[in-house]
Amino acid sequence: MYRVLITDDLSTAGLKILQETPGVEVVNRSGKHTPEQVREFLQDVDGIIIRSATKLTPEILKDQLRLKVIVRAGVGVDNIDLPAATREGIVVMNTPAGNTTSTAEQAMALLLAMARNIGPAAASMKAGKWDRKSFTGTQLAGKTIAVVGLGRIGLTVARRCIAFEMKVLGYDPFLSEERARAEGIELYRDIDDLVGKCDFLTVHTPMTPETEGLINAARIAKMKKGVRLINGARGGIIDEKALFDAIQSGHVAGAALDVFVDEPPKDWGLAQLPQVLATPHLGASTDEAQELVAVEAAEIITGFLVRNEVRHAVNMAPITAAEMIDMQPYLDLGRRLGLFMSQFTKGGVRGVRLQFKGEAASKKTKLISNAFAAGLLSKALADNVNIVNADMLARERGIEIKEELSHEVGDFSTLISATIQTDDGESTAAGTIFGKQFLRLVRVDQFHLDAYLDGCLLLYKHIDKPGVIGFMGNICGKHEINIAHMALGRERNEPGGDAIAVLNLDNEPDDETLAEVSAHQAVTSVQLVKLPKAGEPLPWLVSR
C-alpha cells in the first residue's frame, strides 16, 4: 500500500482520485504545521502533494528513506529545495497544464481591459461620474500583437488573439517554422526584428538569466510610439524601470501587469501610474484552475506510484546506483554535446539526428538522447529542464529527435554523433569516451579532431595557411589567456583548404580578444562555447 500525504488544502476532486485508486492510502493532514511535524509526517509515506504553503527544506528532506515523490499542485516549485530532493533520490513533479487556460485568459483579460480602459472607467462610475470622452479605447481587430514565448500559455494566448482578428507575430527560439505556420503565427528568431512591428506585446517566457530584462529600454525604444505591453508571466522579464520611464515619456501608451519583480511591490510607482492596469498575480486564481491542478497532481502521483509513470518531472527520475555508474559518462557526453550544439549552431532548430555507434548503441540510448536534449534546451528554457522532461519540451516545440544505432565499431569503441537541422542549414558534432571518464570532441561538421569537451572552448574556422596558429598564440599571450589544449581539423592533408581549431582555454577571452581574432584575414568565423568543467557532476545526479 502506497501512502500519500496531503499537507495543504486540495480540492475534493483531487482527493477523490487518490481515495479511489487501488493500492493508495491518503494521509490527509492539511493545515499549518511546523517543519519538525512535516519531517515526522514524511517518514512513513511514499509521496506528498503540496501547494504553496508547505516548505520542503533540506532539513526536512534529509534521510527520508521511504519518500519517493513530491508533487506540487501548481507550476512554481520555489517552496521545494530541488537539489536536496535530488540528492535524496526523490522525484519532484509539478502540474504545468492545469492553469494554462486560466493564465492565458488572464492575459486576454488584461489585454482587453487595457485596450478599452475598463479599469479607470469602472472606477469613474463608482465615483458617481458619467464620463464617456475620457475613456476612448482602441479595438483589437486589425492590430498586430507580438507574443514572446510560444510554450503552452503563449500558444493559447496566440490562438485567442487570432480569434479576435489580430495579426500574431511570435518569438521563440525553438518552436519549429512548421508548427508556427500551422498555428497562423508569423515566427521570428530575432526578437529585435519583432519589437518594432507590433501594436501590443505580451510576454510568456520562464524567468531565466537569458530572459531577465528581455524587454529592456533599448528594445522598448525600437517599438512603435503608442505600443502597449502585457506581462502575466514573471516579474522582471519586462524591465520595470525602463517601462516606467517609457510610459512617463509618452512612448508607451499603457501596460497591463499581473506580475512584479517584488510581490507585493516594494516600489508602487509603476503599478500606480494611470496608464498601468495592475493585478496581484491572479493568473491561476480561478476555481477551475485550482481544481485542475489538484486533479492533475493526483493523477501524476498515482501514475508514478502505481504504474511507474513519470510526468512533468523537474529533477531527475530515480535510477539504480548500478545503472548510474554505468550510464554517467554517456549521459555526461550526451549533455555536453547538447550544450555544445546549443551554442555552436545558428537559427531555429528543426530536427535532431543522434547516431550511436559501438558500445554506445548497447546503452539506454533514450536516456542519452534526453540528456542531449536537456543540454540543447537548457540555455533557452528554465533551469529545471532535465533528462525526464527534455524530450517532451523538445516535442512541444516541434523538435523531433531521431536515433540511429549501429553496433559496429569504427575508429572509436564508442561514438555519439549529433546532427542538427536548423533554419540556416545543418551542423554536426561527435564525441567519444576515452577510458571510463575522459570525454572528447572528435568531429565538428566535416572536420575530424581531438579536443577536450569541457571548460571554455574557442573555435575558429580559417584558411589552412602558415602563421595562423602563431598569431593565435600571440593574441592569447598578449591578453594573458592560457591555452590548456589545442586541436586542429583540416579539410585535406595539405595547405590551402578550410580548417578549424579548437582551443581549450583556462580563462575566458573578452570581446576585445575575440575581435582581434576575427580581424585576421585568414579567419572566417569565431565561436566561444562554454561547457562544464571536467568531472563536474551532472545536475540531475541521484544518490539513494
PDB file of C-alpha atoms in Angstrom, residues 114-209:
ATOM      1  CA  MET A 114      -6.208  47.876 -21.094  1.00  0.00           C
ATOM      2  CA  ALA A 115      -7.281  48.459 -24.697  1.00  0.00           C
ATOM      3  CA  ARG A 116     -10.735  49.654 -23.618  1.00  0.00           C
ATOM      4  CA  ASN A 117      -9.777  51.427 -20.362  1.00  0.00           C
ATOM      5  CA  ILE A 118     -12.111  49.190 -18.365  1.00  0.00           C
ATOM      6  CA  GLY A 119     -10.371  49.738 -15.014  1.00  0.00           C
ATOM      7  CA  PRO A 120     -10.451  53.548 -14.869  1.00  0.00           C
ATOM      8  CA  ALA A 121     -13.903  53.664 -16.485  1.00  0.00           C
ATOM      9  CA  ALA A 122     -15.314  51.341 -13.814  1.00  0.00           C
ATOM     10  CA  ALA A 123     -13.636  53.406 -11.070  1.00  0.00           C
ATOM     11  CA  SER A 124     -15.163  56.564 -12.552  1.00  0.00           C
ATOM     12  CA  MET A 125     -18.645  55.038 -12.450  1.00  0.00           C
ATOM     13  CA  LYS A 126     -18.198  54.013  -8.821  1.00  0.00           C
ATOM     14  CA  ALA A 127     -17.259  57.619  -8.095  1.00  0.00           C
ATOM     15  CA  GLY A 128     -20.640  58.677  -9.493  1.00  0.00           C
ATOM     16  CA  LYS A 129     -19.313  60.092 -12.775  1.00  0.00           C
ATOM     17  CA  TRP A 130     -20.726  59.527 -16.275  1.00  0.00           C
ATOM     18  CA  ASP A 131     -17.651  60.281 -18.405  1.00  0.00           C
ATOM     19  CA  ARG A 132     -17.533  58.719 -21.865  1.00  0.00           C
ATOM     20  CA  LYS A 133     -14.988  61.015 -23.512  1.00  0.00           C
ATOM     21  CA  SER A 134     -12.092  60.286 -21.158  1.00  0.00           C
ATOM     22  CA  PHE A 135     -12.036  56.544 -21.779  1.00  0.00           C
ATOM     23  CA  THR A 136     -11.968  56.138 -25.539  1.00  0.00           C
ATOM     24  CA  GLY A 137     -10.026  52.958 -26.281  1.00  0.00           C
ATOM     25  CA  THR A 138      -8.673  51.036 -29.243  1.00  0.00           C
ATOM     26  CA  GLN A 139     -10.052  47.889 -30.857  1.00  0.00           C
ATOM     27  CA  LEU A 140      -8.005  44.712 -31.172  1.00  0.00           C
ATOM     28  CA  ALA A 141      -9.215  43.594 -34.605  1.00  0.00           C
ATOM     29  CA  GLY A 142      -6.713  44.566 -37.258  1.00  0.00           C
ATOM     30  CA  LYS A 143      -3.941  45.245 -34.750  1.00  0.00           C
ATOM     31  CA  THR A 144      -0.645  43.358 -34.520  1.00  0.00           C
ATOM     32  CA  ILE A 145       0.385  41.619 -31.313  1.00  0.00           C
ATOM     33  CA  ALA A 146       3.791  40.115 -30.581  1.00  0.00           C
ATOM     34  CA  VAL A 147       3.752  37.019 -28.379  1.00  0.00           C
ATOM     35  CA  VAL A 148       7.177  36.495 -26.822  1.00  0.00           C
ATOM     36  CA  GLY A 149       7.456  32.843 -25.793  1.00  0.00           C
ATOM     37  CA  LEU A 150       5.337  30.202 -27.509  1.00  0.00           C
ATOM     38  CA  GLY A 151       5.039  27.448 -24.951  1.00  0.00           C
ATOM     39  CA  ARG A 152       1.684  26.189 -23.672  1.00  0.00           C
ATOM     40  CA  ILE A 153       0.440  29.543 -22.404  1.00  0.00           C
ATOM     41  CA  GLY A 154       1.931  31.636 -25.206  1.00  0.00           C
ATOM     42  CA  LEU A 155       0.324  29.448 -27.874  1.00  0.00           C
ATOM     43  CA  THR A 156      -3.006  29.547 -26.037  1.00  0.00           C
ATOM     44  CA  VAL A 157      -2.875  33.351 -25.961  1.00  0.00           C
ATOM     45  CA  ALA A 158      -1.891  33.462 -29.638  1.00  0.00           C
ATOM     46  CA  ARG A 159      -4.905  31.353 -30.640  1.00  0.00           C
ATOM     47  CA  ARG A 160      -7.252  33.654 -28.755  1.00  0.00           C
ATOM     48  CA  CYS A 161      -5.704  36.736 -30.330  1.00  0.00           C
ATOM     49  CA  ILE A 162      -6.227  35.220 -33.772  1.00  0.00           C
ATOM     50  CA  ALA A 163      -9.883  34.682 -32.831  1.00  0.00           C
ATOM     51  CA  PHE A 164     -10.033  38.434 -32.143  1.00  0.00           C
ATOM     52  CA  GLU A 165      -8.816  39.015 -35.725  1.00  0.00           C
ATOM     53  CA  MET A 166      -5.395  40.203 -34.640  1.00  0.00           C
ATOM     54  CA  LYS A 167      -2.228  39.557 -36.609  1.00  0.00           C
ATOM     55  CA  VAL A 168       0.071  37.476 -34.401  1.00  0.00           C
ATOM     56  CA  LEU A 169       3.852  37.685 -34.539  1.00  0.00           C
ATOM     57  CA  GLY A 170       5.763  35.247 -32.370  1.00  0.00           C
ATOM     58  CA  TYR A 171       9.241  34.891 -30.931  1.00  0.00           C
ATOM     59  CA  ASP A 172      10.505  31.529 -29.731  1.00  0.00           C
ATOM     60  CA  PRO A 173      13.984  30.108 -30.364  1.00  0.00           C
ATOM     61  CA  PHE A 174      12.758  26.518 -30.515  1.00  0.00           C
ATOM     62  CA  LEU A 175       9.247  26.416 -31.983  1.00  0.00           C
ATOM     63  CA  SER A 176       9.502  24.987 -35.497  1.00  0.00           C
ATOM     64  CA  GLU A 177       8.523  27.014 -38.560  1.00  0.00           C
ATOM     65  CA  GLU A 178       6.003  24.324 -39.496  1.00  0.00           C
ATOM     66  CA  ARG A 179       4.268  24.441 -36.121  1.00  0.00           C
ATOM     67  CA  ALA A 180       4.135  28.243 -36.153  1.00  0.00           C
ATOM     68  CA  ARG A 181       2.717  28.251 -39.676  1.00  0.00           C
ATOM     69  CA  ALA A 182       0.054  25.726 -38.683  1.00  0.00           C
ATOM     70  CA  GLU A 183      -0.948  27.980 -35.778  1.00  0.00           C
ATOM     71  CA  GLY A 184      -1.184  31.055 -38.011  1.00  0.00           C
ATOM     72  CA  ILE A 185       1.784  32.756 -36.346  1.00  0.00           C
ATOM     73  CA  GLU A 186       4.464  34.741 -38.177  1.00  0.00           C
ATOM     74  CA  LEU A 187       7.602  33.439 -36.456  1.00  0.00           C
ATOM     75  CA  TYR A 188      10.734  35.469 -35.713  1.00  0.00           C
ATOM     76  CA  ARG A 189      14.065  34.124 -34.462  1.00  0.00           C
ATOM     77  CA  ASP A 190      15.497  37.530 -33.546  1.00  0.00           C
ATOM     78  CA  ILE A 191      13.442  39.470 -31.035  1.00  0.00           C
ATOM     79  CA  ASP A 192      14.950  42.744 -32.259  1.00  0.00           C
ATOM     80  CA  ASP A 193      13.343  42.146 -35.664  1.00  0.00           C
ATOM     81  CA  LEU A 194       9.986  41.720 -33.952  1.00  0.00           C
ATOM     82  CA  VAL A 195       9.598  44.527 -31.439  1.00  0.00           C
ATOM     83  CA  GLY A 196       9.242  47.357 -33.931  1.00  0.00           C
ATOM     84  CA  LYS A 197       6.327  45.773 -35.783  1.00  0.00           C
ATOM     85  CA  CYS A 198       3.662  45.380 -33.100  1.00  0.00           C
ATOM     86  CA  ASP A 199       0.896  47.450 -31.531  1.00  0.00           C
ATOM     87  CA  PHE A 200       0.756  45.170 -28.479  1.00  0.00           C
ATOM     88  CA  LEU A 201       3.395  42.890 -26.947  1.00  0.00           C
ATOM     89  CA  THR A 202       2.808  40.146 -24.382  1.00  0.00           C
ATOM     90  CA  VAL A 203       5.491  38.008 -22.724  1.00  0.00           C
ATOM     91  CA  HIS A 204       5.108  34.320 -21.829  1.00  0.00           C
ATOM     92  CA  THR A 205       8.616  33.029 -21.134  1.00  0.00           C
ATOM     93  CA  PRO A 206      10.068  31.485 -17.987  1.00  0.00           C
ATOM     94  CA  MET A 207      12.343  33.642 -15.862  1.00  0.00           C
ATOM     95  CA  THR A 208      15.924  32.659 -16.667  1.00  0.00           C
ATOM     96  CA  PRO A 209      19.187  34.617 -16.830  1.00  0.00           C
TER      97      PRO A 209
END
